[in-house]
PDB file of C-alpha atoms in Angstrom:
ATOM      1  CA  MET A   1      -3.261  17.946  -2.078  1.00 34.00           C
ATOM      2  CA  GLY A   2      -0.446  18.561  -4.530  1.00 37.00           C
ATOM      3  CA  LYS A   3       3.059  19.575  -3.502  1.00 37.00           C
ATOM      4  CA  THR A   4       2.293  23.160  -4.502  1.00 36.00           C
ATOM      5  CA  GLY A   5      -0.171  23.458  -1.627  1.00 40.00           C
ATOM      6  CA  TYR A   6      -3.120  23.701  -4.010  1.00 40.00           C
ATOM      7  CA  LYS A   7      -5.698  21.009  -4.645  1.00 45.00           C
ATOM      8  CA  THR A   8      -4.693  18.979  -7.689  1.00 48.00           C
ATOM      9  CA  ASP A   9      -5.830  15.881  -9.524  1.00 59.00           C
ATOM     10  CA  ILE A  10      -3.181  13.710 -11.183  1.00 57.00           C
ATOM     11  CA  VAL A  11      -4.020  13.377 -14.848  1.00 68.00           C
ATOM     12  CA  ARG A  12      -1.243  11.000 -15.856  1.00 79.00           C
ATOM     13  CA  GLU A  13       2.354   9.960 -15.245  1.00 80.00           C
ATOM     14  CA  VAL A  14       4.751   9.923 -18.213  1.00 85.00           C
ATOM     15  CA  GLU A  15       7.928   7.828 -18.168  1.00 84.00           C
ATOM     16  CA  LEU A  16      11.007   9.668 -19.457  1.00 85.00           C
ATOM     17  CA  THR A  17      13.394   8.042 -21.937  1.00 83.00           C
ATOM     18  CA  GLN A  18      16.311  10.468 -21.581  1.00 80.00           C
ATOM     19  CA  LYS A  19      19.668   9.140 -20.341  1.00 77.00           C
ATOM     20  CA  LYS A  20      20.871  12.298 -18.568  1.00 79.00           C
ATOM     21  CA  ASP A  21      19.384  14.628 -15.966  1.00 79.00           C
ATOM     22  CA  ASP A  22      17.941  18.049 -16.901  1.00 81.00           C
ATOM     23  CA  TRP A  23      17.085  19.481 -20.306  1.00 78.00           C
ATOM     24  CA  GLN A  24      19.776  18.684 -22.852  1.00 71.00           C
ATOM     25  CA  ALA A  25      18.806  20.784 -25.858  1.00 66.00           C
ATOM     26  CA  PHE A  26      16.552  23.704 -24.994  1.00 70.00           C
ATOM     27  CA  ASP A  27      16.509  26.609 -22.578  1.00 74.00           C
ATOM     28  CA  SER A  28      13.799  27.785 -22.104  1.00 81.00           C
ATOM     29  CA  VAL A  29      11.197  25.027 -22.478  1.00 85.00           C
ATOM     30  CA  THR A  30       7.484  25.578 -23.069  1.00 87.00           C
ATOM     31  CA  ILE A  31       4.955  22.791 -22.495  1.00 87.00           C
ATOM     32  CA  ALA A  32       1.189  23.327 -22.526  1.00 83.00           C
ATOM     33  CA  GLY A  33       1.695  27.067 -22.262  1.00 84.00           C
ATOM     34  CA  ILE A  34       4.023  26.807 -19.238  1.00 86.00           C
ATOM     35  CA  THR A  35       7.515  28.224 -19.867  1.00 88.00           C
ATOM     36  CA  HIS A  36      10.470  27.362 -17.653  1.00 87.00           C
ATOM     37  CA  LYS A  37      14.229  28.020 -17.802  1.00 84.00           C
ATOM     38  CA  LYS A  38      16.983  25.924 -16.244  1.00 79.00           C
ATOM     39  CA  SER A  39      17.878  28.843 -14.011  1.00 79.00           C
ATOM     40  CA  ASP A  40      14.302  29.285 -12.771  1.00 82.00           C
ATOM     41  CA  PRO A  41      13.389  28.052  -9.276  1.00 82.00           C
ATOM     42  CA  ASP A  42      10.428  25.759  -8.674  1.00 82.00           C
ATOM     43  CA  THR A  43       7.063  27.390  -9.281  1.00 84.00           C
ATOM     44  CA  ASP A  44       3.433  26.460  -8.680  1.00 82.00           C
ATOM     45  CA  ASN A  45       3.397  24.959 -12.174  1.00 86.00           C
ATOM     46  CA  TRP A  46       6.860  23.394 -12.372  1.00 88.00           C
ATOM     47  CA  LYS A  47       8.600  21.237  -9.759  1.00 84.00           C
ATOM     48  CA  GLY A  48      12.085  19.755 -10.076  1.00 84.00           C
ATOM     49  CA  ILE A  49      14.018  18.826 -13.222  1.00 82.00           C
ATOM     50  CA  PRO A  50      13.758  15.888 -15.630  1.00 84.00           C
ATOM     51  CA  LYS A  51      15.691  12.867 -14.349  1.00 81.00           C
ATOM     52  CA  ALA A  52      17.328  10.106 -16.369  1.00 78.00           C
ATOM     53  CA  GLY A  53      14.852   7.241 -16.508  1.00 77.00           C
ATOM     54  CA  GLY A  54      12.460   9.255 -14.372  1.00 83.00           C
ATOM     55  CA  VAL A  55       8.837  10.301 -14.689  1.00 85.00           C
ATOM     56  CA  CYS A  56       6.805  13.463 -15.109  1.00 87.00           C
ATOM     57  CA  GLU A  57       3.687  13.593 -12.963  1.00 85.00           C
ATOM     58  CA  ILE A  58       1.150  15.813 -14.724  1.00 88.00           C
ATOM     59  CA  SER A  59      -1.581  17.314 -12.546  1.00 85.00           C
ATOM     60  CA  TYR A  60      -4.343  19.873 -12.924  1.00 82.00           C
ATOM     61  CA  ASN A  61      -4.556  22.769 -10.463  1.00 77.00           C
ATOM     62  CA  LYS A  62      -8.277  23.373 -10.045  1.00 75.00           C
ATOM     63  CA  GLU A  63      -7.898  26.583  -8.059  1.00 73.00           C
ATOM     64  CA  LYS A  64      -5.638  28.250 -10.633  1.00 74.00           C
ATOM     65  CA  ASN A  65      -7.072  26.490 -13.687  1.00 79.00           C
ATOM     66  CA  THR A  66      -3.645  25.435 -14.914  1.00 81.00           C
ATOM     67  CA  VAL A  67      -1.378  22.423 -15.433  1.00 88.00           C
ATOM     68  CA  VAL A  68       1.313  21.341 -12.944  1.00 88.00           C
ATOM     69  CA  PHE A  69       4.454  19.420 -13.986  1.00 89.00           C
ATOM     70  CA  ASN A  70       6.281  17.505 -11.256  1.00 86.00           C
ATOM     71  CA  TRP A  71       9.559  16.019 -12.538  1.00 85.00           C
ATOM     72  CA  LYS A  72      10.742  13.071 -10.460  1.00 79.00           C
ATOM     73  CA  GLY A  73      13.236  10.233 -10.391  1.00 73.00           C
ATOM     74  CA  SER A  74      12.427   6.646 -11.289  1.00 63.00           C
ATOM     75  CA  LYS A  75       9.721   4.846  -9.351  1.00 58.00           C
ATOM     76  CA  ALA A  76      12.319   2.507  -7.880  1.00 52.00           C
ATOM     77  CA  GLU A  77      14.366   5.501  -6.740  1.00 52.00           C
ATOM     78  CA  GLU A  78      11.351   7.346  -5.338  1.00 54.00           C
ATOM     79  CA  SER A  79       9.657   4.385  -3.697  1.00 64.00           C
ATOM     80  CA  THR A  80       9.342   4.305   0.062  1.00 78.00           C
ATOM     81  CA  ILE A  81       8.599   0.567  -0.103  1.00 90.00           C
ATOM     82  CA  ASP A  82      11.079  -2.300  -0.337  1.00 91.00           C
ATOM     83  CA  PHE A  83       9.171  -4.662  -2.593  1.00 92.00           C
ATOM     84  CA  SER A  84      11.763  -7.394  -2.132  1.00 92.00           C
ATOM     85  CA  SER A  85      10.886  -7.795   1.546  1.00 91.00           C
ATOM     86  CA  ASN A  86       8.849 -10.793   2.722  1.00 96.00           C
ATOM     87  CA  LEU A  87       5.515  -9.718   4.199  1.00 97.00           C
ATOM     88  CA  HIS A  88       5.491 -12.834   6.377  1.00 98.00           C
ATOM     89  CA  SER A  89       8.962 -12.272   7.833  1.00 97.00           C
ATOM     90  CA  ALA A  90       7.590 -10.270  10.773  1.00 97.00           C
ATOM     91  CA  LEU A  91       5.474 -13.227  11.864  1.00 98.00           C
ATOM     92  CA  ASN A  92       8.121 -15.809  10.979  1.00 97.00           C
ATOM     93  CA  ASN A  93      10.807 -13.987  12.985  1.00 97.00           C
ATOM     94  CA  SER A  94       8.651 -13.022  15.961  1.00 97.00           C
ATOM     95  CA  GLY A  95       8.736 -16.430  17.647  1.00 97.00           C
ATOM     96  CA  LEU A  96       4.936 -16.453  17.854  1.00 98.00           C
ATOM     97  CA  LEU A  97       4.538 -19.441  15.531  1.00 98.00           C
ATOM     98  CA  GLU A  98       6.759 -21.514  17.831  1.00 97.00           C
ATOM     99  CA  ASN A  99       5.201 -20.273  21.061  1.00 97.00           C
ATOM    100  CA  ASP A 100       1.857 -18.466  21.440  1.00 97.00           C
ATOM    101  CA  LEU A 101       0.459 -19.873  18.190  1.00 98.00           C
ATOM    102  CA  LYS A 102       2.110 -23.290  18.232  1.00 96.00           C
ATOM    103  CA  ASN A 103      -0.087 -26.047  16.762  1.00 94.00           C
ATOM    104  CA  ARG A 104      -3.075 -23.715  16.381  1.00 96.00           C
ATOM    105  CA  ASP A 105      -5.103 -24.336  13.248  1.00 95.00           C
ATOM    106  CA  PHE A 106      -6.764 -20.922  13.471  1.00 96.00           C
ATOM    107  CA  PHE A 107      -5.576 -17.537  14.684  1.00 97.00           C
ATOM    108  CA  GLU A 108      -6.197 -13.827  14.099  1.00 97.00           C
ATOM    109  CA  ILE A 109      -3.800 -10.941  14.637  1.00 98.00           C
ATOM    110  CA  ASP A 110      -5.219  -7.530  13.707  1.00 98.00           C
ATOM    111  CA  SER A 111      -2.800  -4.602  13.655  1.00 98.00           C
ATOM    112  CA  LYS A 112      -5.459  -2.321  15.171  1.00 97.00           C
ATOM    113  CA  CYS A 113      -6.342  -4.621  18.071  1.00 96.00           C
ATOM    114  CA  ASP A 114      -6.266  -2.671  21.329  1.00 94.00           C
ATOM    115  CA  GLY A 115      -4.592  -4.688  24.067  1.00 94.00           C
ATOM    116  CA  SER A 116      -2.989  -7.268  21.782  1.00 96.00           C
ATOM    117  CA  THR A 117       0.188  -8.795  23.200  1.00 96.00           C
ATOM    118  CA  MET A 118       1.216 -10.146  19.806  1.00 97.00           C
ATOM    119  CA  VAL A 119       0.995  -6.953  17.714  1.00 97.00           C
ATOM    120  CA  PRO A 120       3.894  -5.303  19.629  1.00 96.00           C
ATOM    121  CA  GLU A 121       6.049  -8.389  18.989  1.00 96.00           C
ATOM    122  CA  LEU A 122       5.284  -8.174  15.275  1.00 97.00           C
ATOM    123  CA  ASN A 123       5.919  -4.431  15.141  1.00 96.00           C
ATOM    124  CA  LYS A 124       9.438  -5.064  16.453  1.00 95.00           C
ATOM    125  CA  GLN A 125      10.121  -7.254  13.413  1.00 96.00           C
ATOM    126  CA  ILE A 126       8.657  -5.011  10.694  1.00 96.00           C
ATOM    127  CA  GLU A 127      11.448  -3.598   8.528  1.00 92.00           C
ATOM    128  CA  ASN A 128      11.856   0.150   7.951  1.00 88.00           C
ATOM    129  CA  LYS A 129      10.686   0.092   4.323  1.00 90.00           C
ATOM    130  CA  SER A 130       8.086  -2.633   4.688  1.00 95.00           C
ATOM    131  CA  LEU A 131       4.634  -2.118   3.235  1.00 96.00           C
ATOM    132  CA  LEU A 132       3.325  -3.007   6.695  1.00 97.00           C
ATOM    133  CA  ASN A 133       4.372   0.423   7.988  1.00 95.00           C
ATOM    134  CA  HIS A 134       1.487   1.845   5.967  1.00 95.00           C
ATOM    135  CA  GLY A 135      -2.253   1.350   6.211  1.00 97.00           C
ATOM    136  CA  THR A 136      -3.663  -1.630   8.096  1.00 98.00           C
ATOM    137  CA  TRP A 137      -2.630  -5.292   8.178  1.00 98.00           C
ATOM    138  CA  ALA A 138      -3.655  -8.593   9.692  1.00 98.00           C
ATOM    139  CA  TYR A 139      -2.352 -12.151   9.886  1.00 98.00           C
ATOM    140  CA  TYR A 140      -5.032 -14.834   9.735  1.00 98.00           C
ATOM    141  CA  GLY A 141      -5.219 -18.577   9.306  1.00 97.00           C
ATOM    142  CA  ASN A 142      -3.368 -21.737  10.248  1.00 97.00           C
ATOM    143  CA  ALA A 143      -0.169 -21.524  12.308  1.00 97.00           C
ATOM    144  CA  LYS A 144       0.845 -25.161  11.902  1.00 96.00           C
ATOM    145  CA  LYS A 145       4.030 -26.100  10.089  1.00 95.00           C
ATOM    146  CA  GLY A 146       3.335 -27.274   6.554  1.00 96.00           C
ATOM    147  CA  LYS A 147       0.117 -25.244   6.356  1.00 96.00           C
ATOM    148  CA  GLU A 148       1.665 -22.130   4.816  1.00 96.00           C
ATOM    149  CA  SER A 149      -0.927 -22.051   2.018  1.00 96.00           C
ATOM    150  CA  GLU A 150      -3.577 -21.577   4.732  1.00 97.00           C
ATOM    151  CA  ARG A 151      -1.782 -18.675   6.421  1.00 98.00           C
ATOM    152  CA  TYR A 152      -2.683 -15.223   5.127  1.00 98.00           C
ATOM    153  CA  LEU A 153      -1.441 -11.669   5.352  1.00 98.00           C
ATOM    154  CA  PHE A 154      -4.137  -9.098   4.559  1.00 99.00           C
ATOM    155  CA  TRP A 155      -2.973  -5.548   3.799  1.00 99.00           C
ATOM    156  CA  THR A 156      -4.819  -2.402   2.791  1.00 99.00           C
ATOM    157  CA  SER A 157      -3.529   1.128   2.315  1.00 98.00           C
ATOM    158  CA  VAL A 158      -6.654   2.329   4.142  1.00 98.00           C
ATOM    159  CA  ASP A 159      -6.297   3.280   7.809  1.00 97.00           C
ATOM    160  CA  THR A 160      -9.259   1.430   9.297  1.00 98.00           C
ATOM    161  CA  ASP A 161      -9.233   3.745  12.320  1.00 96.00           C
ATOM    162  CA  LYS A 162     -10.698   6.340   9.942  1.00 96.00           C
ATOM    163  CA  ILE A 163     -13.571   4.301   8.486  1.00 97.00           C
ATOM    164  CA  ASN A 164     -16.598   2.438   9.797  1.00 98.00           C
ATOM    165  CA  ALA A 165     -17.397  -1.236  10.066  1.00 98.00           C
ATOM    166  CA  ASN A 166     -19.176  -2.853   7.092  1.00 98.00           C
ATOM    167  CA  THR A 167     -17.117  -0.812   4.625  1.00 98.00           C
ATOM    168  CA  GLN A 168     -15.760  -2.501   1.517  1.00 98.00           C
ATOM    169  CA  ILE A 169     -12.032  -1.926   1.008  1.00 98.00           C
ATOM    170  CA  PRO A 170      -9.378  -3.181  -1.433  1.00 99.00           C
ATOM    171  CA  VAL A 171      -6.759  -5.598  -0.096  1.00 99.00           C
ATOM    172  CA  ILE A 172      -3.564  -7.345  -1.067  1.00 99.00           C
ATOM    173  CA  ILE A 173      -3.581 -10.904   0.234  1.00 99.00           C
ATOM    174  CA  SER A 174      -0.299 -12.772   0.580  1.00 98.00           C
ATOM    175  CA  THR A 175      -0.185 -16.455   1.457  1.00 98.00           C
ATOM    176  CA  ALA A 176       2.800 -17.696   3.432  1.00 97.00           C
ATOM    177  CA  ASP A 177       3.800 -19.959   0.541  1.00 96.00           C
ATOM    178  CA  GLY A 178       4.699 -16.911  -1.568  1.00 96.00           C
ATOM    179  CA  LYS A 179       1.609 -16.086  -3.615  1.00 97.00           C
ATOM    180  CA  PHE A 180      -0.160 -12.710  -3.923  1.00 98.00           C
ATOM    181  CA  TYR A 181      -3.719 -11.763  -4.830  1.00 99.00           C
ATOM    182  CA  ILE A 182      -5.832  -8.614  -5.133  1.00 99.00           C
ATOM    183  CA  SER A 183      -9.239  -8.851  -3.521  1.00 98.00           C
ATOM    184  CA  SER A 184     -11.723  -6.887  -1.451  1.00 98.00           C
ATOM    185  CA  SER A 185     -12.934  -7.234   2.094  1.00 98.00           C
ATOM    186  CA  THR A 186     -15.604  -5.826   4.368  1.00 98.00           C
ATOM    187  CA  THR A 187     -14.356  -4.238   7.574  1.00 98.00           C
ATOM    188  CA  ALA A 188     -15.610  -5.518  10.907  1.00 98.00           C
ATOM    189  CA  ARG A 189     -15.882  -4.164  14.427  1.00 98.00           C
ATOM    190  CA  LYS A 190     -13.988  -6.377  16.871  1.00 97.00           C
ATOM    191  CA  ARG A 191     -12.968  -6.223  20.507  1.00 94.00           C
ATOM    192  CA  LYS A 192     -10.415  -8.247  22.429  1.00 92.00           C
ATOM    193  CA  ASP A 193     -12.407  -8.101  25.673  1.00 92.00           C
ATOM    194  CA  SER A 194     -14.471  -5.708  27.790  1.00 92.00           C
ATOM    195  CA  ALA A 195     -11.327  -4.116  29.221  1.00 91.00           C
ATOM    196  CA  HIS A 196     -10.171  -2.872  25.821  1.00 94.00           C
ATOM    197  CA  LYS A 197     -11.501  -0.552  23.141  1.00 95.00           C
ATOM    198  CA  PRO A 198     -13.270  -1.908  20.067  1.00 97.00           C
ATOM    199  CA  TYR A 199     -11.474  -1.479  16.765  1.00 98.00           C
ATOM    200  CA  ILE A 200     -12.116  -1.814  13.031  1.00 98.00           C
ATOM    201  CA  ALA A 201     -10.457  -4.866  11.474  1.00 98.00           C
ATOM    202  CA  ILE A 202      -9.763  -5.607   7.814  1.00 98.00           C
ATOM    203  CA  ALA A 203     -12.004  -8.676   7.808  1.00 97.00           C
ATOM    204  CA  PRO A 204     -14.654 -10.265  10.026  1.00 96.00           C
ATOM    205  CA  THR A 205     -14.254 -13.458  12.020  1.00 92.00           C
ATOM    206  CA  GLY A 206     -16.145 -16.305  10.378  1.00 83.00           C
ATOM    207  CA  LYS A 207     -17.148 -19.699  11.741  1.00 82.00           C
ATOM    208  CA  SER A 208     -15.117 -21.934   9.435  1.00 81.00           C
ATOM    209  CA  GLY A 209     -11.601 -21.416  10.778  1.00 88.00           C
ATOM    210  CA  SER A 210      -8.736 -20.808   8.383  1.00 91.00           C
ATOM    211  CA  SER A 211     -10.741 -22.162   5.436  1.00 92.00           C
ATOM    212  CA  GLN A 212     -12.923 -19.035   5.460  1.00 94.00           C
ATOM    213  CA  TYR A 213     -10.122 -17.001   3.872  1.00 96.00           C
ATOM    214  CA  LYS A 214      -9.828 -19.167   0.770  1.00 96.00           C
ATOM    215  CA  SER A 215     -12.955 -17.506  -0.616  1.00 96.00           C
ATOM    216  CA  TYR A 216     -11.081 -14.199  -0.772  1.00 97.00           C
ATOM    217  CA  ILE A 217      -8.604 -15.549  -3.328  1.00 98.00           C
ATOM    218  CA  ASP A 218     -10.631 -18.143  -5.239  1.00 97.00           C
ATOM    219  CA  GLY A 219     -10.792 -17.122  -8.894  1.00 97.00           C
ATOM    220  CA  LYS A 220      -8.450 -14.170  -8.382  1.00 97.00           C
ATOM    221  CA  LYS A 221      -5.369 -13.575 -10.512  1.00 97.00           C
ATOM    222  CA  GLN A 222      -2.190 -14.802  -8.850  1.00 98.00           C
ATOM    223  CA  TYR A 223       0.900 -12.575  -8.726  1.00 98.00           C
ATOM    224  CA  ASN A 224       4.364 -13.941  -8.068  1.00 95.00           C
ATOM    225  CA  THR A 225       5.935 -10.810  -6.571  1.00 97.00           C
ATOM    226  CA  LEU A 226       4.826  -8.126  -4.162  1.00 97.00           C
ATOM    227  CA  GLU A 227       5.767  -5.422  -6.654  1.00 94.00           C
ATOM    228  CA  GLU A 228       3.470  -6.880  -9.325  1.00 96.00           C
ATOM    229  CA  ALA A 229       0.666  -7.206  -6.800  1.00 97.00           C
ATOM    230  CA  TYR A 230       1.124  -3.674  -5.509  1.00 96.00           C
ATOM    231  CA  LYS A 231       0.984  -2.189  -9.014  1.00 94.00           C
ATOM    232  CA  ALA A 232      -2.263  -4.059  -9.645  1.00 97.00           C
ATOM    233  CA  TYR A 233      -3.592  -2.950  -6.254  1.00 97.00           C
ATOM    234  CA  ALA A 234      -2.766   0.696  -6.989  1.00 95.00           C
ATOM    235  CA  ASP A 235      -4.635   0.461 -10.295  1.00 95.00           C
ATOM    236  CA  VAL A 236      -7.679  -1.005  -8.551  1.00 97.00           C
ATOM    237  CA  VAL A 237      -7.629   1.772  -5.963  1.00 96.00           C
ATOM    238  CA  LYS A 238      -7.363   4.512  -8.575  1.00 94.00           C
ATOM    239  CA  ASN A 239     -10.068   3.026 -10.794  1.00 95.00           C
ATOM    240  CA  ASP A 240     -12.527   1.424  -8.371  1.00 97.00           C
ATOM    241  CA  TYR A 241     -11.840   3.031  -4.978  1.00 97.00           C
ATOM    242  CA  SER A 242     -10.860   6.572  -5.973  1.00 94.00           C
ATOM    243  CA  ASN A 243     -11.903   7.902  -2.552  1.00 94.00           C
ATOM    244  CA  TYR A 244      -8.886   5.994  -1.168  1.00 96.00           C
ATOM    245  CA  LYS A 245      -6.321   7.025  -3.797  1.00 92.00           C
ATOM    246  CA  ASP A 246      -4.609   9.386  -1.339  1.00 92.00           C
ATOM    247  CA  THR A 247      -3.913   6.447   0.987  1.00 95.00           C
ATOM    248  CA  LEU A 248      -1.377   4.892  -1.414  1.00 93.00           C
ATOM    249  CA  PRO A 249       2.171   5.132   0.011  1.00 88.00           C
ATOM    250  CA  GLN A 250       4.211   7.790  -1.792  1.00 65.00           C
TER     251      GLN A 250
END
């Protein structure tokens, strides 16, 4: 759903090269048959004004058979995500590695787990603009000190409460030693115990401990920053999982 209230499909996003806000030379401006003056308010076809270093999001309004221009600030300015944050900081700062998980060579923490005592502790540590505030996440692997390469954060923009088990979804995988990968996973139905509700997790529980997760990243391109990984993830979603494109944080 576009910001106009009508159903729209984004055709493309164009980066602007201008150094100042608003139109500098012309009034009015006509693009693709849509005319707009500086003094005009927002319309169904024209939202906002050009921003220095910003972008123009070009959409197609199916209901009105017309183009929509949405002028926005830079991606960094618009982003709701702090890509400099450490996805493992919530676990590292929670105290769980030193207490509940101490010396364990295999653990699972699913964000959707009903009745989990560890998820609330992690939620307390998640920063306001963390990617983990969106979609579904899980920490899997080896909790022992020195085994950071065997400790994984799985994240997907998909809310697994809204899909079934055995569904393939795209994921960002971050290892605790600072590497990022784009992969896919098959959701699984899990349950803490009979006293709690079943839930849909990002990945199933295998029989080979923390080593089972290595197969998710073997042969995958490695990214050195979360921002690089997220851009690649967004491209994969738009191209290969278009039914989930509306789940991407805006």
